[in-house]
Coordinates of C-alpha atoms in Angstrom, one line a residue:
X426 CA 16.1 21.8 34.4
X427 CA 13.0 20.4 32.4
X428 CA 10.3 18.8 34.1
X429 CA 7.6 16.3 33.3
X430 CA 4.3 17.8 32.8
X431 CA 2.2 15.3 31.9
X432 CA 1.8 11.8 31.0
X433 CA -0.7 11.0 27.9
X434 CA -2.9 7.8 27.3
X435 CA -5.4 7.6 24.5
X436 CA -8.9 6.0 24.5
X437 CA -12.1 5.2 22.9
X438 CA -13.7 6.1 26.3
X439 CA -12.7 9.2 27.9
X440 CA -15.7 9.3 30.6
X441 CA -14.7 5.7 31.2
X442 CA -10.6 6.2 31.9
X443 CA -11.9 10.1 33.6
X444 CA -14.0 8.0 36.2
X445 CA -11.3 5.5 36.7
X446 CA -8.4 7.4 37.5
X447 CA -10.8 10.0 40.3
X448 CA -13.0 6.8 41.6
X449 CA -9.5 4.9 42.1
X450 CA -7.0 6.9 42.6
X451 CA -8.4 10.6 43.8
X452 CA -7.3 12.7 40.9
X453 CA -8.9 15.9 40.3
X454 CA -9.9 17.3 37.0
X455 CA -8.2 20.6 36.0
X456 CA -8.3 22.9 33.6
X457 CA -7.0 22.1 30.0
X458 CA -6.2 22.7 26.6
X459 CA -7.4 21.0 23.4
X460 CA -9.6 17.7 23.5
X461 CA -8.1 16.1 26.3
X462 CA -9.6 16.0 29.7
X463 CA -6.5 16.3 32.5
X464 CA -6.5 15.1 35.6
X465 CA -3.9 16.1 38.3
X466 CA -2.8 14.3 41.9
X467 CA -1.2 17.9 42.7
X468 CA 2.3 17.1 41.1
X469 CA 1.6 15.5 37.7
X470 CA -1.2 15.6 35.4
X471 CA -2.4 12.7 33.4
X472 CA -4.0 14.0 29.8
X473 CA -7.1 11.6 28.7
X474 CA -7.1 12.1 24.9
X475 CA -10.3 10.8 23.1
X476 CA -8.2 9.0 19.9
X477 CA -10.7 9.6 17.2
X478 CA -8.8 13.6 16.6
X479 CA -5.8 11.9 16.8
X480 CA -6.0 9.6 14.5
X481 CA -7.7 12.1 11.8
X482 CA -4.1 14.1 12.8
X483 CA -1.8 11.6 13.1
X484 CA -3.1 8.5 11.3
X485 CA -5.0 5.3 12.0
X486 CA -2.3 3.3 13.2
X487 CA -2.7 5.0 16.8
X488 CA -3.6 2.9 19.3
X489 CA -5.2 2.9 22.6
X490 CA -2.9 3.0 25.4
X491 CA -0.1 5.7 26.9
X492 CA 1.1 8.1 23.8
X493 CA 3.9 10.3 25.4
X494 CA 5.2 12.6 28.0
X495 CA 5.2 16.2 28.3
X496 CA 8.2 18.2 29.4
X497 CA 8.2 21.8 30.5
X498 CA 12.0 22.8 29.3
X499 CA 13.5 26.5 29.3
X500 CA 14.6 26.4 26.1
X501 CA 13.5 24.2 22.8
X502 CA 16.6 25.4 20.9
X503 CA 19.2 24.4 23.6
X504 CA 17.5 21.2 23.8
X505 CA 17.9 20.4 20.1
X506 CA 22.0 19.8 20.0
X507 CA 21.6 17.7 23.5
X508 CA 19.0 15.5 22.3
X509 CA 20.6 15.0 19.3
X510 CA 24.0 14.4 21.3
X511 CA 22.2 11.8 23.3
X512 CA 20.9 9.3 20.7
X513 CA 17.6 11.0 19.8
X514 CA 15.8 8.6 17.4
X515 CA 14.6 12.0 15.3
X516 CA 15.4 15.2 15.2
X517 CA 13.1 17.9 17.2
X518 CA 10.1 18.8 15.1
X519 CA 7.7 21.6 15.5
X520 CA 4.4 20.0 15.8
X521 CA 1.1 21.0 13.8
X522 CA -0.5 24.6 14.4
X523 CA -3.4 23.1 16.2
X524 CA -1.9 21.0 18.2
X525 CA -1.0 21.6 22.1
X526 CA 2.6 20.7 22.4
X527 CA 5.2 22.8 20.4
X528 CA 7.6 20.1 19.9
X529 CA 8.3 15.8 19.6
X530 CA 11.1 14.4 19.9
X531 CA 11.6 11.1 20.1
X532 CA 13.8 9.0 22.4
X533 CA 16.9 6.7 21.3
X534 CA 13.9 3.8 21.5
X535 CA 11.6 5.5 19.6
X536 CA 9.6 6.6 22.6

């Protein structure tokens, strides 16, 4: 069974959203890969990605805001034919070398 890792919003202020989310809420900052700064309650982590890499990456028309989820899943190639079975918007696609996630795929509403 897959389970959500993480959800992802982007910002302009990282130090601003990191603040928020432990003055407000209690998260915890943990350990991480790439630019983003995670922040856990013990269950899920929340990625703060500064969007200024992303957009050299993905584009300009990124926008502040949530970005995606993260799933942990066994197995990428079993996933393929089910998500494609289910109304995937795209096929799965390996992502960019430098990037943290292996794989996007996007949902049958383009999420």
């Amino acid at each position: 069974m897959a389970r959500i890792r993480h959800l992802a919003i982007l910002t302009e202020d990282v130090d601003r959203l990191v603040n928020f989310y432990t003055v407000s809420f209690g998260l915890k900052v943990v350990e991480g890969v790439g630019t983003a700064t995670y922040l856990t309650d013990g269950h899920l982590n929340l990625a703060i990605i500064p969007i200024g890499p992303e957009r050299k990456i993905e584009g300009d028309h990124l926008q502040e805001g949530i970005n995606h989820l993260g799933f942990e899943v066994e197995s990428v190639d079993a996933l393929v034919p089910i998500c494609s079975e289910a109304g995937a918007s795209d096929d799965v696609t390996k992502r960019p070398p430098n990037r943290e996630a292996e794989y996007r795929v996007h949902d049958p509403d383009g999420n």
